[in-house]
Structure formats: C-alpha cells, structure tokens
Amino acid sequence: METYDYFCAMRRKKRRQTFEQVEVIDAGAKGKSVGKAPDGRVIFLSNAVPGDVVDVLTTKKRKAYFEGMATHFHQLSEKRTEPVCEHFGVCGGCKWQHMAYEHQLYYKQREVENNLKRIGGLDLPEIMPIRGSEKQFFYRNKMEFSFSSSRWLTEEEINSETEIKDRNALGFHIPGMWDKILDINTCHLQADPSNNIRNSVRKFAVENGLSFFNPRKQEGLLRTMMIRTTSIGEVMVLIQFYEDDKKSRELLLEYLQKQFPEITSLLYVLNQKQNDTIYDQEVHCFEGRDHIFEEMEGLRFKINAKSFYQTNSEQAYELYKITREFAGLNGNEVVYDLYTGTGTIAQFVSKNAKKVIGVESVPEAIEDAKENARTNSISNVEFYVGDMKNVFNNEFIGQHGQPDVVITDPPRDGMHKQVVEQLLQAAPPKIVYVSCNSATQARDLALLDEKYKVARVQPVDMFPQTHHVENVVLLEKRV
C-alpha cells in the first residue's frame, strides 16, 4: 500500500507545472482568484489577490483550467490588506481577509451582476450598490468547533526539531480534510465570551485528562462545541460528547457553569454516530433554559440548539428590512413566505399584511415559528410543514387564499422546478426572492422570466472576509 501511495504521489508531482510572472486579473467562484496560463487556460488560485503578479505551481489540471498556488510574489496588489488573524492561510474560514473590504464588496457585487446576466440572461434594472456590513469582524452569532486528539501541525512545527507533546485541538476543520483540526487561539468571527469559553474549555480538558475525539478511531470523550450568542447578551453553549462518561461530563459542565455564569443555556448531546450532526439527537439541558432569545424591532425569537437563525444578526435586520420594502405591503395583502424556517421574515412583515402563510420542510422549525408567533402575540400568521414541492400546490392555495405577494428564501440549491412552476401558475403580482446563491437564483429567475420582470436588485453582504453574498430581487408580473 505504501509503495502504491508513493507511486501516486510521484505521478501527481510530475503532472505539476510552474508558470512564471502570472498576472492575477480577477476574483472567481468560491473565493478563488483568477490568472491566465500561457496557453490561455484559466488558473484558479487560492492565495492571491487581483493585481498580484506571481509564480504559480499547479495542483490540478483539467481540460479547461488549472488550479494552483502562488509560490512567489513579484508584485503585490494595491487591493491587499494585512490579515488580522494569525490563522489566516491555514484556516479556511476567512479566505478574503487579505483583501481590503471595499474590494471584497466590489467583487461580490460583480458576482451577483454576472450571474444574473450570464446564467439568467435577464434584462436588469440598475443594480443597487451592495449593502455592506458595519462590522467586518466579530459579526457571527453562531460558531461550531471540533475537538481532535491529533491536531493539524503547521509547517513550522513539522520542520522544527522540537518534540510535539500536546496534539489536542479545539478549532476548525482544515478545508477538504474531514479528520484534521486546526487548533485556534483567537477567532475574529464571534465576539467574546466565545474565544474565552473555547480556550478555557481546551485548557481545563487538558489539565483534567479529558480525552479529545479521534474521528478515525471513533474514540474520545469530547467531540464538538457550539456557541450561540444574541444581541441582548444571551449565550448558549452545547458540548457534544462521544463517550458516555457521566463523571467526566459533569466535571466539565460544572466548570463551565461556575466559570461563566453569563451562560444562559448550557446543553449537551451524547452522539456515537459516524457524523457530528445533532439534528437527530436528543439535546439535554444541564443548566439554565434550553433556549436563548434574540430580539428585532420589538419581536422576540426563541432559538434552541437546532434552530436556524441568520448567523449575522445585524445584517439579518438589514436583509429583512429590504425584503419588507420590496414587498411594498399596505395591510391588505395575503403573503406567502416559502422556506420560512423559524418564521422570522413572516413575523417581521406580518404587521404590514392582512395574513402571512409560512411553509417549511423542517417540523422543529415550524414548531419554533408557531411558538415565536405566540410569544409575539401575532395572530395573522399561519405555519405549515412539508416538502415545498408537495405542499405548495393548487389545493393549498385554494384553502389559504390567492397570494398577493410571495416571499421565497430557499437554500443554496434554489427552488425545486415544481415550486417554480407553481409560482408561475399562482401568478402573484409580486415575488420577493431572497437568495444566498445568486447562481441558482439566476437559474430560477430565468424560468420565471416568461411572466415576471426583474424590478429591483439589492445585494447584501452577510459574511465579510468571505466570498459569500446574499441577494434580494423584486419580481413584478408582466402586464
């Protein structure tokens, strides 16, 4: 087996090519930058910024493009800035941290424009300038960290002659490596007490001999940790344990309870499955409530361990205000909120509508939505659970009324073709399409183009330092 691996490695090495003095000309999909090989083929680079001039070592060769790494920088781009995070370049979480924020916004806006034009082939109005985030760091309200008994070693550690004794890690997966965890000192995505809690848990676990998880061997006590925070100061911490060791589990949880009295909700999960997902697991409440609350415009939203809630609370508020503005409600409309999640948008627009109907496939999310509506004393919203393509049909519309406005906020894959067909059949005067993937949004808009024109487009940056961008489109029925 070792001989075979060596042979494969040698073959890969021989296939690699070096290109010199490559000008980086653009930013592409998934946070990659773009250069051109001498034969005209595109090179996707993971560690360069448009405007750099670099030497490139290719890592993959395809018929139409290469993938590679910049190995030497002849000229640094004026678009560059100094990354603030010590883990940048190894951790894959903030791939654009070396690009100044105004340039991040430029490329995000252009991605939306290109996708709507090239994929959608749409006639567009003037696209409004992207709504940037006031916070470029410490903006996330939810982070998930993984434990590992065999942490990722940096190149410096590997090359040093020092014996590495502490191999435990509490941090993030190395991109593309399911079993490799980078130990994190300071993460600039979630405000304190997040870093303090994570580092304190790691230190306490090591000092008390609590074992870290090994995914290959499927052994160890500590598996994952999730931290959620809200704008009103509530904190949720959930520790996922692999081994059912009550004494060790309570030792750690009691430490957290005493060390961090600001924790509102202290939870744990026992998970001995092959994967880390908790959605099919029982969540146990060790101390405090089994949920936390977020507030927005006087509305109160309950968030439990399995709830979906936009991970940038302040920008979510901007996103929802744009959605409500695009809907243009006057109080007499029947509004359908497709892919409603926990009903945040539905409740946010409800005071301006006659009735709002929310539909979602996740039963727990719908239960949260109903409970939030009761908490907020909102009586003109109704929530229904089921697969969108099966629930949203003529019979459903006949029962609940013809929609005047449809708001749709689907997952990254966009809407199912049957949902698009039903929208065309229902033909509401307005559709407000909120998307986290403008490529699939453009595909869906092209299908709707026979009956709808794009009236307004507003990109929104929810995730600074990354290539991700949200987009809101108002569709108006053609006359």
Short mmCIF file of N, CA, C and O in Angstrom, two decimals, residues 117-199:
data_model
loop_
_atom_site.label_atom_id
_atom_site.label_comp_id
_atom_site.label_asym_id
_atom_site.label_seq_id
_atom_site.Cartn_x
_atom_site.Cartn_y
_atom_site.Cartn_z
N LYS A 117 -26.85 38.12 -15.26
CA LYS A 117 -26.77 38.37 -16.70
C LYS A 117 -26.41 37.11 -17.49
O LYS A 117 -27.05 36.78 -18.48
N ARG A 118 -25.36 36.40 -17.03
CA ARG A 118 -24.84 35.28 -17.81
C ARG A 118 -25.67 34.01 -17.65
O ARG A 118 -25.96 33.32 -18.62
N ILE A 119 -26.02 33.70 -16.40
CA ILE A 119 -26.81 32.48 -16.17
C ILE A 119 -28.28 32.74 -16.43
O ILE A 119 -28.96 31.96 -17.07
N GLY A 120 -28.78 33.88 -15.93
CA GLY A 120 -30.20 34.19 -16.08
C GLY A 120 -30.55 34.76 -17.43
O GLY A 120 -31.68 34.61 -17.91
N GLY A 121 -29.58 35.43 -18.09
CA GLY A 121 -29.87 36.07 -19.37
C GLY A 121 -30.98 37.11 -19.24
O GLY A 121 -31.83 37.25 -20.12
N LEU A 122 -30.97 37.85 -18.13
CA LEU A 122 -32.09 38.71 -17.77
C LEU A 122 -31.86 40.16 -18.16
O LEU A 122 -30.73 40.65 -18.18
N ASP A 123 -32.96 40.84 -18.47
CA ASP A 123 -32.94 42.29 -18.60
C ASP A 123 -33.02 42.86 -17.19
O ASP A 123 -33.99 42.60 -16.47
N LEU A 124 -32.03 43.64 -16.81
CA LEU A 124 -31.94 44.08 -15.43
C LEU A 124 -32.07 45.59 -15.31
O LEU A 124 -31.59 46.33 -16.18
N PRO A 125 -32.69 46.04 -14.22
CA PRO A 125 -32.61 47.47 -13.91
C PRO A 125 -31.22 47.76 -13.35
O PRO A 125 -30.40 46.84 -13.19
N GLU A 126 -30.93 49.01 -13.05
CA GLU A 126 -29.66 49.32 -12.42
C GLU A 126 -29.61 48.64 -11.04
O GLU A 126 -30.51 48.82 -10.22
N ILE A 127 -28.58 47.84 -10.82
CA ILE A 127 -28.46 47.10 -9.57
C ILE A 127 -27.97 48.06 -8.47
O ILE A 127 -26.99 48.79 -8.66
N MET A 128 -28.66 48.04 -7.36
CA MET A 128 -28.31 48.96 -6.27
C MET A 128 -26.97 48.55 -5.65
O MET A 128 -26.61 47.37 -5.64
N PRO A 129 -26.22 49.53 -5.15
CA PRO A 129 -24.92 49.21 -4.52
C PRO A 129 -25.09 48.22 -3.37
O PRO A 129 -26.05 48.32 -2.60
N ILE A 130 -24.17 47.31 -3.26
CA ILE A 130 -24.25 46.28 -2.22
C ILE A 130 -24.31 46.92 -0.84
O ILE A 130 -23.65 47.92 -0.57
N ARG A 131 -25.13 46.35 0.03
CA ARG A 131 -25.26 46.84 1.40
C ARG A 131 -24.17 46.18 2.24
O ARG A 131 -24.25 45.00 2.59
N GLY A 132 -23.13 46.93 2.55
CA GLY A 132 -22.01 46.40 3.32
C GLY A 132 -22.36 46.23 4.78
O GLY A 132 -23.36 46.77 5.29
N SER A 133 -21.54 45.47 5.48
CA SER A 133 -21.74 45.19 6.90
C SER A 133 -20.97 46.21 7.72
O SER A 133 -19.79 46.47 7.47
N GLU A 134 -21.64 46.81 8.71
CA GLU A 134 -20.96 47.76 9.59
C GLU A 134 -19.82 47.08 10.33
O GLU A 134 -18.76 47.66 10.55
N LYS A 135 -20.04 45.83 10.73
CA LYS A 135 -18.98 45.05 11.37
C LYS A 135 -18.33 44.15 10.33
O LYS A 135 -18.99 43.38 9.67
N GLN A 136 -17.00 44.25 10.23
CA GLN A 136 -16.29 43.33 9.33
C GLN A 136 -15.68 42.14 10.09
O GLN A 136 -15.25 41.17 9.48
N PHE A 137 -15.67 42.24 11.42
CA PHE A 137 -15.20 41.15 12.27
C PHE A 137 -16.16 41.00 13.44
O PHE A 137 -16.94 41.91 13.75
N PHE A 138 -16.10 39.85 14.10
CA PHE A 138 -16.91 39.59 15.30
C PHE A 138 -18.41 39.82 15.04
O PHE A 138 -19.12 40.41 15.85
N TYR A 139 -18.86 39.33 13.87
CA TYR A 139 -20.26 39.55 13.49
C TYR A 139 -21.13 38.30 13.60
O TYR A 139 -22.35 38.39 13.52
N ARG A 140 -20.53 37.15 13.80
CA ARG A 140 -21.32 35.91 13.80
C ARG A 140 -21.92 35.64 15.18
O ARG A 140 -21.28 35.87 16.20
N ASN A 141 -23.16 35.11 15.18
CA ASN A 141 -23.80 34.75 16.44
C ASN A 141 -23.75 33.25 16.71
O ASN A 141 -24.24 32.79 17.75
N LYS A 142 -23.17 32.49 15.80
CA LYS A 142 -23.08 31.04 15.99
C LYS A 142 -21.75 30.54 15.45
O LYS A 142 -21.39 30.85 14.31
N MET A 143 -21.03 29.75 16.26
CA MET A 143 -19.80 29.11 15.83
C MET A 143 -19.80 27.67 16.31
O MET A 143 -20.27 27.37 17.41
N GLU A 144 -19.24 26.80 15.48
CA GLU A 144 -19.12 25.38 15.84
C GLU A 144 -17.65 24.98 15.75
O GLU A 144 -17.00 25.21 14.73
N PHE A 145 -17.16 24.39 16.82
CA PHE A 145 -15.76 23.98 16.92
C PHE A 145 -15.68 22.47 17.12
O PHE A 145 -16.57 21.87 17.72
N SER A 146 -14.59 21.88 16.65
CA SER A 146 -14.39 20.43 16.78
C SER A 146 -13.17 20.14 17.64
O SER A 146 -12.16 20.84 17.57
N PHE A 147 -13.27 19.08 18.44
CA PHE A 147 -12.14 18.58 19.22
C PHE A 147 -11.38 17.53 18.40
O PHE A 147 -11.98 16.82 17.59
N SER A 148 -10.09 17.42 18.63
CA SER A 148 -9.30 16.38 17.98
C SER A 148 -8.11 16.01 18.85
O SER A 148 -7.47 16.88 19.45
N SER A 149 -7.82 14.71 18.92
CA SER A 149 -6.65 14.24 19.67
C SER A 149 -5.41 14.21 18.80
O SER A 149 -4.32 13.85 19.26
N SER A 150 -5.55 14.57 17.53
CA SER A 150 -4.41 14.55 16.61
C SER A 150 -4.49 15.79 15.72
O SER A 150 -4.85 15.72 14.56
N ARG A 151 -4.13 16.92 16.31
CA ARG A 151 -4.34 18.20 15.63
C ARG A 151 -3.44 18.36 14.41
O ARG A 151 -2.41 17.70 14.27
N TRP A 152 -3.86 19.29 13.55
CA TRP A 152 -3.09 19.65 12.37
C TRP A 152 -1.81 20.37 12.80
O TRP A 152 -1.85 21.31 13.59
N LEU A 153 -0.68 19.90 12.29
CA LEU A 153 0.59 20.54 12.61
C LEU A 153 0.95 21.54 11.52
O LEU A 153 0.80 21.25 10.33
N THR A 154 1.41 22.72 11.93
CA THR A 154 1.83 23.71 10.96
C THR A 154 3.16 23.28 10.33
O THR A 154 3.88 22.40 10.85
N GLU A 155 3.48 23.93 9.23
CA GLU A 155 4.74 23.60 8.54
C GLU A 155 5.94 23.87 9.45
O GLU A 155 6.91 23.12 9.45
N GLU A 156 5.84 24.95 10.25
CA GLU A 156 6.93 25.29 11.16
C GLU A 156 7.13 24.19 12.21
O GLU A 156 8.25 23.82 12.55
N GLU A 157 6.02 23.66 12.72
CA GLU A 157 6.10 22.59 13.73
C GLU A 157 6.71 21.32 13.13
O GLU A 157 7.52 20.64 13.76
N ILE A 158 6.30 21.01 11.90
CA ILE A 158 6.81 19.80 11.25
C ILE A 158 8.32 19.91 11.02
O ILE A 158 9.06 18.94 11.19
N ASN A 159 8.76 21.10 10.62
CA ASN A 159 10.18 21.28 10.30
C ASN A 159 11.06 21.49 11.53
O ASN A 159 12.28 21.41 11.43
N SER A 160 10.43 21.78 12.67
CA SER A 160 11.23 22.01 13.87
C SER A 160 11.71 20.68 14.46
O SER A 160 11.15 19.62 14.18
N GLU A 161 12.74 20.76 15.27
CA GLU A 161 13.27 19.54 15.90
C GLU A 161 12.67 19.32 17.27
O GLU A 161 13.02 18.36 17.96
N THR A 162 11.74 20.19 17.66
CA THR A 162 11.11 20.08 18.97
C THR A 162 10.06 18.97 18.97
O THR A 162 9.27 18.84 18.03
N GLU A 163 10.05 18.16 20.01
CA GLU A 163 9.05 17.11 20.13
C GLU A 163 7.68 17.73 20.42
O GLU A 163 7.54 18.56 21.32
N ILE A 164 6.69 17.34 19.64
CA ILE A 164 5.32 17.86 19.81
C ILE A 164 4.60 16.94 20.79
O ILE A 164 4.26 15.80 20.45
N LYS A 165 4.37 17.43 22.01
CA LYS A 165 3.71 16.59 23.02
C LYS A 165 2.20 16.78 23.05
O LYS A 165 1.44 15.82 23.18
N ASP A 166 1.75 18.04 22.96
CA ASP A 166 0.32 18.32 23.03
C ASP A 166 -0.28 18.28 21.63
O ASP A 166 -0.09 19.20 20.84
N ARG A 167 -0.98 17.20 21.31
CA ARG A 167 -1.59 17.06 19.99
C ARG A 167 -3.08 17.34 20.02
O ARG A 167 -3.78 17.12 19.04
N ASN A 168 -3.61 17.81 21.14
CA ASN A 168 -5.04 18.11 21.23
C ASN A 168 -5.37 19.42 20.53
O ASN A 168 -4.55 20.35 20.51
N ALA A 169 -6.58 19.49 19.99
CA ALA A 169 -7.02 20.69 19.30
C ALA A 169 -8.49 20.95 19.58
O ALA A 169 -9.28 20.01 19.77
N LEU A 170 -8.84 22.22 19.59
CA LEU A 170 -10.23 22.65 19.61
C LEU A 170 -10.34 23.81 18.64
O LEU A 170 -9.87 24.91 18.92
N GLY A 171 -10.89 23.52 17.47
CA GLY A 171 -10.91 24.55 16.44
C GLY A 171 -11.70 24.14 15.22
O GLY A 171 -12.78 23.56 15.34
N PHE A 172 -11.12 24.39 14.04
CA PHE A 172 -11.84 24.20 12.78
C PHE A 172 -11.19 23.13 11.92
O PHE A 172 -9.98 22.91 11.97
N HIS A 173 -12.02 22.52 11.07
CA HIS A 173 -11.52 21.55 10.09
C HIS A 173 -10.65 22.25 9.05
O HIS A 173 -10.99 23.33 8.56
N ILE A 174 -9.53 21.63 8.73
CA ILE A 174 -8.73 22.07 7.60
C ILE A 174 -9.56 21.84 6.34
O ILE A 174 -10.16 20.77 6.18
N PRO A 175 -9.66 22.81 5.42
CA PRO A 175 -10.50 22.64 4.23
C PRO A 175 -10.20 21.36 3.47
O PRO A 175 -9.04 21.05 3.17
N GLY A 176 -11.25 20.59 3.22
CA GLY A 176 -11.13 19.35 2.45
C GLY A 176 -10.62 18.16 3.24
O GLY A 176 -10.42 17.09 2.66
N MET A 177 -10.41 18.31 4.55
CA MET A 177 -9.88 17.21 5.37
C MET A 177 -10.80 16.99 6.56
O MET A 177 -10.77 17.74 7.52
N TRP A 178 -11.59 15.95 6.49
CA TRP A 178 -12.64 15.70 7.48
C TRP A 178 -12.09 15.35 8.86
O TRP A 178 -12.76 15.55 9.87
N ASP A 179 -10.85 14.87 8.92
CA ASP A 179 -10.31 14.41 10.20
C ASP A 179 -9.18 15.28 10.73
O ASP A 179 -8.54 14.93 11.73
N LYS A 180 -8.91 16.42 10.10
CA LYS A 180 -7.81 17.28 10.52
C LYS A 180 -8.37 18.59 11.10
O LYS A 180 -9.07 19.33 10.41
N ILE A 181 -8.00 18.88 12.36
CA ILE A 181 -8.50 20.06 13.05
C ILE A 181 -7.35 21.00 13.37
O ILE A 181 -6.33 20.59 13.93
N LEU A 182 -7.53 22.28 13.01
CA LEU A 182 -6.57 23.31 13.35
C LEU A 182 -6.92 23.88 14.72
O LEU A 182 -8.05 24.32 14.94
N ASP A 183 -5.97 23.87 15.63
CA ASP A 183 -6.20 24.46 16.95
C ASP A 183 -6.24 25.98 16.83
O ASP A 183 -5.36 26.58 16.23
N ILE A 184 -7.27 26.60 17.38
CA ILE A 184 -7.49 28.04 17.22
C ILE A 184 -7.20 28.76 18.53
O ILE A 184 -7.73 28.40 19.58
N ASN A 185 -6.38 29.80 18.46
CA ASN A 185 -6.13 30.65 19.62
C ASN A 185 -7.18 31.76 19.71
O ASN A 185 -7.87 31.90 20.71
N THR A 186 -7.27 32.55 18.64
CA THR A 186 -8.25 33.64 18.60
C THR A 186 -8.97 33.61 17.25
O THR A 186 -8.32 33.63 16.21
N CYS A 187 -10.29 33.53 17.30
CA CYS A 187 -11.11 33.63 16.09
C CYS A 187 -11.74 35.01 16.07
O CYS A 187 -12.30 35.46 17.07
N HIS A 188 -11.68 35.68 14.91
CA HIS A 188 -12.18 37.05 14.79
C HIS A 188 -13.60 37.10 14.22
O HIS A 188 -14.04 38.15 13.75
N LEU A 189 -14.32 35.99 14.30
CA LEU A 189 -15.67 35.96 13.75
C LEU A 189 -16.76 36.13 14.80
O LEU A 189 -17.83 36.67 14.49
N GLN A 190 -16.53 35.67 16.01
CA GLN A 190 -17.56 35.75 17.06
C GLN A 190 -16.99 36.49 18.27
O GLN A 190 -15.89 36.20 18.74
N ALA A 191 -17.78 37.45 18.76
CA ALA A 191 -17.32 38.28 19.87
C ALA A 191 -17.24 37.47 21.16
O ALA A 191 -17.87 36.42 21.31
N ASP A 192 -16.48 37.99 22.12
CA ASP A 192 -16.41 37.37 23.43
C ASP A 192 -17.79 37.36 24.07
O ASP A 192 -18.61 38.23 23.78
N PRO A 193 -18.06 36.31 24.86
CA PRO A 193 -17.07 35.43 25.51
C PRO A 193 -16.65 34.20 24.69
O PRO A 193 -16.10 33.26 25.25
N SER A 194 -16.88 34.19 23.38
CA SER A 194 -16.63 32.99 22.59
C SER A 194 -15.19 32.48 22.70
O SER A 194 -14.96 31.32 23.03
N ASN A 195 -14.21 33.35 22.41
CA ASN A 195 -12.81 32.90 22.48
C ASN A 195 -12.43 32.47 23.89
O ASN A 195 -11.71 31.48 24.07
N ASN A 196 -12.91 33.20 24.88
CA ASN A 196 -12.58 32.88 26.27
C ASN A 196 -13.15 31.52 26.66
O ASN A 196 -12.47 30.70 27.30
N ILE A 197 -14.39 31.26 26.27
CA ILE A 197 -15.01 29.97 26.58
C ILE A 197 -14.25 28.83 25.91
O ILE A 197 -13.90 27.82 26.54
N ARG A 198 -13.97 28.99 24.61
CA ARG A 198 -13.29 27.90 23.87
C ARG A 198 -11.92 27.61 24.46
O ARG A 198 -11.56 26.45 24.70
N ASN A 199 -11.13 28.65 24.68
CA ASN A 199 -9.77 28.43 25.20
C ASN A 199 -9.78 27.89 26.63
O ASN A 199 -8.93 27.07 27.00
#
